[in-house]
CSV table of C-alpha atoms and ligand atoms in Angstrom, one decimal:
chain,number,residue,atom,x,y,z
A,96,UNK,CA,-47.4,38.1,39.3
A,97,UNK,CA,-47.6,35.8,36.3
A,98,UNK,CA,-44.3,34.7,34.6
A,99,UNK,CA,-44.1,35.3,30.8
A,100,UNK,CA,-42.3,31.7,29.9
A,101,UNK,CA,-41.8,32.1,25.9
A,102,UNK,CA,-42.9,28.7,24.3
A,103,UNK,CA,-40.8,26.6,23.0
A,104,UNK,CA,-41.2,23.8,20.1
A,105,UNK,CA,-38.4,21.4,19.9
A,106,UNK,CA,-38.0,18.4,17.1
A,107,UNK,CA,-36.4,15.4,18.3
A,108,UNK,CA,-35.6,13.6,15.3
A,109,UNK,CA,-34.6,10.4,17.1
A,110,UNK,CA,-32.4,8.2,14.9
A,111,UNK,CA,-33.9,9.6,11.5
A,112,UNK,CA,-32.8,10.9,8.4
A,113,UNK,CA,-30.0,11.6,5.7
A,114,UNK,CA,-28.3,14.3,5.7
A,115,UNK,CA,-29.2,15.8,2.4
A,116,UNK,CA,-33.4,15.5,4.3
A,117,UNK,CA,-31.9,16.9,7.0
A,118,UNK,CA,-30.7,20.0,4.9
A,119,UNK,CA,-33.9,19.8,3.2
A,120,UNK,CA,-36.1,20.0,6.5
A,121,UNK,CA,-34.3,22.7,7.9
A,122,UNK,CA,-34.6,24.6,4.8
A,123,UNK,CA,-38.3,24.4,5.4
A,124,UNK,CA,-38.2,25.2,8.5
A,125,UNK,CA,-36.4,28.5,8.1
A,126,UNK,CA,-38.8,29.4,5.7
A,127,UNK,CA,-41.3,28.5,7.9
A,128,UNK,CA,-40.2,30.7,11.0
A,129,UNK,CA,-39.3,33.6,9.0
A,130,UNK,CA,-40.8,37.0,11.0
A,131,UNK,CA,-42.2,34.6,13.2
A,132,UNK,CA,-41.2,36.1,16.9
A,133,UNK,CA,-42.3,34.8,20.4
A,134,UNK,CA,-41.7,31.3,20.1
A,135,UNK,CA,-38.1,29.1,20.6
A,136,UNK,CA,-37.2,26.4,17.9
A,137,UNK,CA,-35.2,23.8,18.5
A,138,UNK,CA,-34.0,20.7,16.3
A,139,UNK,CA,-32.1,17.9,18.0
A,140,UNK,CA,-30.7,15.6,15.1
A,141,UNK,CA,-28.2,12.4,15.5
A,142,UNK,CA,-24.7,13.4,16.4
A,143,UNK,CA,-23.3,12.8,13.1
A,144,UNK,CA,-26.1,15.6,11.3
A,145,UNK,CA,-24.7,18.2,13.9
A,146,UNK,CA,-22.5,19.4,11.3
A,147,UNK,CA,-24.8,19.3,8.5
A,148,UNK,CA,-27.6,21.1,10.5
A,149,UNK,CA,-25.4,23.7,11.6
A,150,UNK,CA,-24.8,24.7,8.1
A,151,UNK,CA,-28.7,24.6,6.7
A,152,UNK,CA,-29.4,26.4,10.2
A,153,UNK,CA,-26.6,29.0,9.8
A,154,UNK,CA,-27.9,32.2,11.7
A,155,UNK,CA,-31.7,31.4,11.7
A,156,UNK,CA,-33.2,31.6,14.8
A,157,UNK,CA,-33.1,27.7,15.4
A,158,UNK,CA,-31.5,26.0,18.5
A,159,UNK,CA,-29.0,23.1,17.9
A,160,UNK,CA,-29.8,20.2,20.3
A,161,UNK,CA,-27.6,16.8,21.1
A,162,UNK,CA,-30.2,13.8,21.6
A,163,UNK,CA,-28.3,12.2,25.0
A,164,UNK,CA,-24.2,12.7,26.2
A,165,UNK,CA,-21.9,11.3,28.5
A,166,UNK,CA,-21.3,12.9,32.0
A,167,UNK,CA,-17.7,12.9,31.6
A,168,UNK,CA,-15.6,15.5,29.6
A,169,UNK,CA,-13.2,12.9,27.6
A,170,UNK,CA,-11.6,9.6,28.1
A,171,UNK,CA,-12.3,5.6,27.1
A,172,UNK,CA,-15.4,6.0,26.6
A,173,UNK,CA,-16.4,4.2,23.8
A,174,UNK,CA,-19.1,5.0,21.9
A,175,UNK,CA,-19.5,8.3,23.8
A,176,UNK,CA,-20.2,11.8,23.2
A,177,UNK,CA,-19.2,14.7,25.8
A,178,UNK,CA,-21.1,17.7,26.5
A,179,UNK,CA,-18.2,19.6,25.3
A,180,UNK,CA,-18.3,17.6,22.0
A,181,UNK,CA,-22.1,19.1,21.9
A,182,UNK,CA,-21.3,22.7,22.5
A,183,UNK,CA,-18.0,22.1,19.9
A,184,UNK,CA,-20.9,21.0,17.5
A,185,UNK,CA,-22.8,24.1,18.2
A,186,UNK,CA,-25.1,22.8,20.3
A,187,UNK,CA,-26.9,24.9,23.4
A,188,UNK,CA,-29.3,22.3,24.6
A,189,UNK,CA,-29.1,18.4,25.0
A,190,UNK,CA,-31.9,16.4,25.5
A,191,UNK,CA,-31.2,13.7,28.5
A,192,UNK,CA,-32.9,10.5,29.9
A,193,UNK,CA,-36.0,10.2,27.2
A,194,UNK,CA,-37.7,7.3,27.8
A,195,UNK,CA,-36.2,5.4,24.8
A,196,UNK,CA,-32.6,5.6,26.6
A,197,UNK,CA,-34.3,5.1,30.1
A,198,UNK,CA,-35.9,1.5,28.7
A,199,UNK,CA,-33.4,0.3,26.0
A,200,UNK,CA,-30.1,1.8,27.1
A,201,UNK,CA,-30.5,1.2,30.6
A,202,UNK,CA,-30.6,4.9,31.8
A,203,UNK,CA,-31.5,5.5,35.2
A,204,UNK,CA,-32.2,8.1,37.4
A,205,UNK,CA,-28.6,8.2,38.8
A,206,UNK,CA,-26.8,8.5,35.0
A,207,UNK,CA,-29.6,10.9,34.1
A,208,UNK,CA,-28.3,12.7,37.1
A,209,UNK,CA,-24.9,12.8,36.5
A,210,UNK,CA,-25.4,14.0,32.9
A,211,UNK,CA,-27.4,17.2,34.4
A,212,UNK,CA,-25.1,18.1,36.5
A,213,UNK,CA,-22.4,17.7,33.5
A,214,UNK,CA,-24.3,20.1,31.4
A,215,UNK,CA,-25.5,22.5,33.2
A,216,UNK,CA,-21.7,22.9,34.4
A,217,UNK,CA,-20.7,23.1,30.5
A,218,UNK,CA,-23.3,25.4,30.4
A,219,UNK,CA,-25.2,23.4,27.8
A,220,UNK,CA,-29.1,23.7,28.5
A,221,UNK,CA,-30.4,20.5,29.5
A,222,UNK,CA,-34.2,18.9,28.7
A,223,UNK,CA,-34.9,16.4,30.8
A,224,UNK,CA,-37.5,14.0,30.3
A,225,UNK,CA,-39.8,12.5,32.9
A,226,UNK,CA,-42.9,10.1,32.0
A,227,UNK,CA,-44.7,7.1,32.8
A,228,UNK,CA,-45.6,3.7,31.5
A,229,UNK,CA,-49.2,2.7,31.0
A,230,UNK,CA,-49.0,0.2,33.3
A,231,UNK,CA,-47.9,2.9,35.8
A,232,UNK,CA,-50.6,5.3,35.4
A,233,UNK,CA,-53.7,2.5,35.4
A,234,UNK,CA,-52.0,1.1,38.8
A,235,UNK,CA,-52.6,4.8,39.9
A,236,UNK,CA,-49.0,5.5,40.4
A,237,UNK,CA,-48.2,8.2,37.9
A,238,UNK,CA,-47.7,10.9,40.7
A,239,UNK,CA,-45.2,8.5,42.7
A,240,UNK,CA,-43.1,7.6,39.4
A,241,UNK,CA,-42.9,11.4,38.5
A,242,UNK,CA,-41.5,12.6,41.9
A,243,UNK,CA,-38.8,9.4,41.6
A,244,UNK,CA,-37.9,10.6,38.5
A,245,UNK,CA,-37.3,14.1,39.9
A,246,UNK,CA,-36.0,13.5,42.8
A,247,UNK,CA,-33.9,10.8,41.2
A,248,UNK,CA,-32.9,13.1,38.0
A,249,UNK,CA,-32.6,16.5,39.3
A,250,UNK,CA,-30.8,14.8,42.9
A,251,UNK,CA,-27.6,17.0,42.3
A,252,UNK,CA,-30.1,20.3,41.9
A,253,UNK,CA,-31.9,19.1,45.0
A,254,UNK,CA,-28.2,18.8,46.8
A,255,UNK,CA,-27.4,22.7,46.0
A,256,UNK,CA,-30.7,23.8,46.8
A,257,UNK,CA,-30.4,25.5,43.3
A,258,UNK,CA,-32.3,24.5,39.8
A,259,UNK,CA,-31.1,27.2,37.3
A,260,UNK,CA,-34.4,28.7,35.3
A,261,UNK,CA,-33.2,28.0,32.3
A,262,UNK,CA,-33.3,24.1,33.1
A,263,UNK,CA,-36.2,22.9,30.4
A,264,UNK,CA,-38.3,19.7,31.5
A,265,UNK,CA,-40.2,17.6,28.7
A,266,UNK,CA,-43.1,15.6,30.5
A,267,UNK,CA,-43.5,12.5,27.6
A,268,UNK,CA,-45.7,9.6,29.1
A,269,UNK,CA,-44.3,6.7,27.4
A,270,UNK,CA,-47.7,5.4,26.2
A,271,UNK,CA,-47.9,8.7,24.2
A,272,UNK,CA,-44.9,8.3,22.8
A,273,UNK,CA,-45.3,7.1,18.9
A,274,UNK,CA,-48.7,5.5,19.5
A,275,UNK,CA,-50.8,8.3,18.1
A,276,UNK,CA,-52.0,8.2,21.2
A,277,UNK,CA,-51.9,11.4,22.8
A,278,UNK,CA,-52.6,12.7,26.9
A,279,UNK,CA,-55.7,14.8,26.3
A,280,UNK,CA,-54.9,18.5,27.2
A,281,UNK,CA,-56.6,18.1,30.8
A,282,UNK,CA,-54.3,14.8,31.4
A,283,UNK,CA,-51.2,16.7,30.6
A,284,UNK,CA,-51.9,19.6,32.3
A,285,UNK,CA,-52.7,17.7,35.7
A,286,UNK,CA,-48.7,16.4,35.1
A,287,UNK,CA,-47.6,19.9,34.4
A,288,UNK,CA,-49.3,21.5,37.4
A,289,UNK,CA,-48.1,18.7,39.4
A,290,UNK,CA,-44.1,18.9,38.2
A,291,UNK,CA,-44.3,22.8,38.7
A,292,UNK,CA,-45.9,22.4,42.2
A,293,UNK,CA,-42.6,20.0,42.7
A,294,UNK,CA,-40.5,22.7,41.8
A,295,UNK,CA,-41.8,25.0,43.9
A,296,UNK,CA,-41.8,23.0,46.9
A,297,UNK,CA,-38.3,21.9,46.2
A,298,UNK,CA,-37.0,25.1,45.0
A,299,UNK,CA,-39.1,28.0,44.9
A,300,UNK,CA,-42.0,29.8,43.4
A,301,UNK,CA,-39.5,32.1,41.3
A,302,UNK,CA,-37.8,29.2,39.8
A,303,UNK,CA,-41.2,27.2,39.5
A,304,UNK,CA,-42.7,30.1,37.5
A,305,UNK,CA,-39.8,30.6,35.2
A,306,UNK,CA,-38.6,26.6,34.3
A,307,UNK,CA,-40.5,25.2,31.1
A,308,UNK,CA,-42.1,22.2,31.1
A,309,UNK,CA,-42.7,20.2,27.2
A,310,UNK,CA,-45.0,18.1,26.4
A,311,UNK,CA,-44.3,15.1,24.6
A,312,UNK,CA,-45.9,12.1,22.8
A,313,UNK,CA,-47.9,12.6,19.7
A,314,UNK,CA,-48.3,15.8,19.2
A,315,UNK,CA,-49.5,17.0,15.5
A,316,UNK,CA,-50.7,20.0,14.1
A,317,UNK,CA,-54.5,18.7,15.0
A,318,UNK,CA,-53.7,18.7,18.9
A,319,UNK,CA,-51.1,21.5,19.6
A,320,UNK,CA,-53.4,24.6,20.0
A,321,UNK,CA,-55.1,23.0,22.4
A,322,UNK,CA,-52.1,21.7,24.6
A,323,UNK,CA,-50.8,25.2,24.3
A,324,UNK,CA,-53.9,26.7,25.5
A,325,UNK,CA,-53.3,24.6,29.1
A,326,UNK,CA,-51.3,26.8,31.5
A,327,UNK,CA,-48.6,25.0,32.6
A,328,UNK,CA,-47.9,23.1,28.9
A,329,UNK,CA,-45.0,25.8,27.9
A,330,UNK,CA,-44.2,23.9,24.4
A,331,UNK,CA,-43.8,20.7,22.8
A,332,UNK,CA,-41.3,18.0,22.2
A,333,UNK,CA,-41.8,16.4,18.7
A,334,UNK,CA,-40.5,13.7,17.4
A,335,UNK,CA,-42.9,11.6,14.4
A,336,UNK,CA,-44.1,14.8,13.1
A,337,UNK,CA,-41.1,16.9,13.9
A,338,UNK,CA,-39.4,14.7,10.6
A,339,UNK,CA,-41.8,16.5,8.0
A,340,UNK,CA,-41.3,20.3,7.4
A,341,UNK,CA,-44.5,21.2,6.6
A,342,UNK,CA,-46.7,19.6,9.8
A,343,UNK,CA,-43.6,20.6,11.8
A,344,UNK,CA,-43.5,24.3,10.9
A,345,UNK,CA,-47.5,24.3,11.4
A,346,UNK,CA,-46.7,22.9,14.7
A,347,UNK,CA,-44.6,26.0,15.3
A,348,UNK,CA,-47.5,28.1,14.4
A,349,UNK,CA,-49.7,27.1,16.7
A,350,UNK,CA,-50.9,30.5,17.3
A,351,UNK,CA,-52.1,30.9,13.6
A,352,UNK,CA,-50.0,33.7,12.4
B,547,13P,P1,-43.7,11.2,19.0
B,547,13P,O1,-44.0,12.7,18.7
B,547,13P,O2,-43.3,10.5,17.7
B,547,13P,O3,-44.8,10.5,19.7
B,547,13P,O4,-42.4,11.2,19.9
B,547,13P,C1,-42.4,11.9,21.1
B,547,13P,C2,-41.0,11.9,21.6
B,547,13P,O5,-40.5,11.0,22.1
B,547,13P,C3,-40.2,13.2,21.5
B,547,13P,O6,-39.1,13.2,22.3
């Protein structure tokens, strides 16, 4: 029996814009979306556009995301922001170890880990990201990296022999990632098949069926129908062209209606 998974296309907005663009963007995006039904849209801004977005999103169908947060509910942690802080903020999803705070914020496995755990206990989605370097996949080990990173990530999941369905996974090689450079559909989709057949093995089929696995790295309105078309590719992580209303809501439309 095949698994409906409803697509999803989230905007990671990285450390970009003011707040009256933000307000601007969302606009367009809710005027975008309207009557559009069947696909999730998420907007992950920097922590201190939470508030702002909330208010340009109010009740439109759009998800409120935190970009990273610590694994620990409060104390002297400088610098920090808690999964509750998130969910206070309105947020029901938190993107965690992208490759930009695995390679310049030190972010390993381990931390990425503990911040899983942290939010799924919050009950705050998570969407964790998995990739690997160029250097990685011409030495032929993109397979290898991408079960360390799993194993590594989702170790706590692995430990209670339970990886709640809702869990989102964003496959983003890094030598996608802001290069223009995109996987070609049938490069992404080997990843895909390959992280879902992990699933499965460590979990099981029902789980692997229902989990949603992104794609990430440059993904425009020019290549999006065509990474949807892929079975396994169950929505996009944006994060260039997730900053402009207009190629981001045509993003969202991939279907053409
Ligand atoms: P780009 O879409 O700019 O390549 O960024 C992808 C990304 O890192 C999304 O998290």
């Amino acid at each position: 029996m095949m698994f409906q998974r409803t697509p999803m296309i989230a905007g990671n907005w990285k450390m970009n814009l003011r707040h009256s663009e933000a307000t601007a963007l969302i606009k367009t995006i809710r005027q975008g979306i309207e009557g559009l039904e069947g696909v999730e849209v998420l907007v992950a801004p920097p922590f201190t556009h939470l508030a702002v977005a909330r208010e340009a999103i109010g009740d439109a169908p759009i998800f409120l995301a935190g970009q990273n947060m610590h694994w620990e509910m409060s104390g002297a942690f400088t610098g920090e922001i808690s999964g509750r802080m998130l969910q206070g903020a309105t947020c029901t999803h938190v993107i965690l170890g992208h490759s930009e705070r695995r390679t310049l914020f030190n972010e390993t496995n381990e931390t990425v880990d503990l911040k899983v755990r942290s939010a799924t206990f919050l009950g705050l989605i998570p969407i964790v990201c998995v990739g690997e370097t160029l250097e990685e996949r011409e030495a032929g080990n993109t397979f290898d990296v991408l079960k360390t990173q799993l194993d590594g990530s989702l170790r706590n999941f692995k430990a209670d022999q339970l990886m709640r369905p809702s869990t989102i996974l964003a496959y983003e090689p890094v030598w996608a990632i802001g290069t223009g450079r995109t996987a070609t559909p049938e490069q992404a989709q080997e990843v895909h098949r390959f992280i879902r057949e992990w699933i499965e093995t460590t979990f099981n089929t029902g789980t692997a069926a229902q989990v949603r696995i992104l794609y990430g790295g440059s993904v425009k309105p020019e290549n999006i129908s065509d990474l949807m078309a892929q079975p396994d590719i169950d929505g996009a992580l944006v994060g260039g062209a997730s900053l402009k209303g207009d190629s981001f809501v045509q993003i969202i439309r991939y279907k053409g209606h």
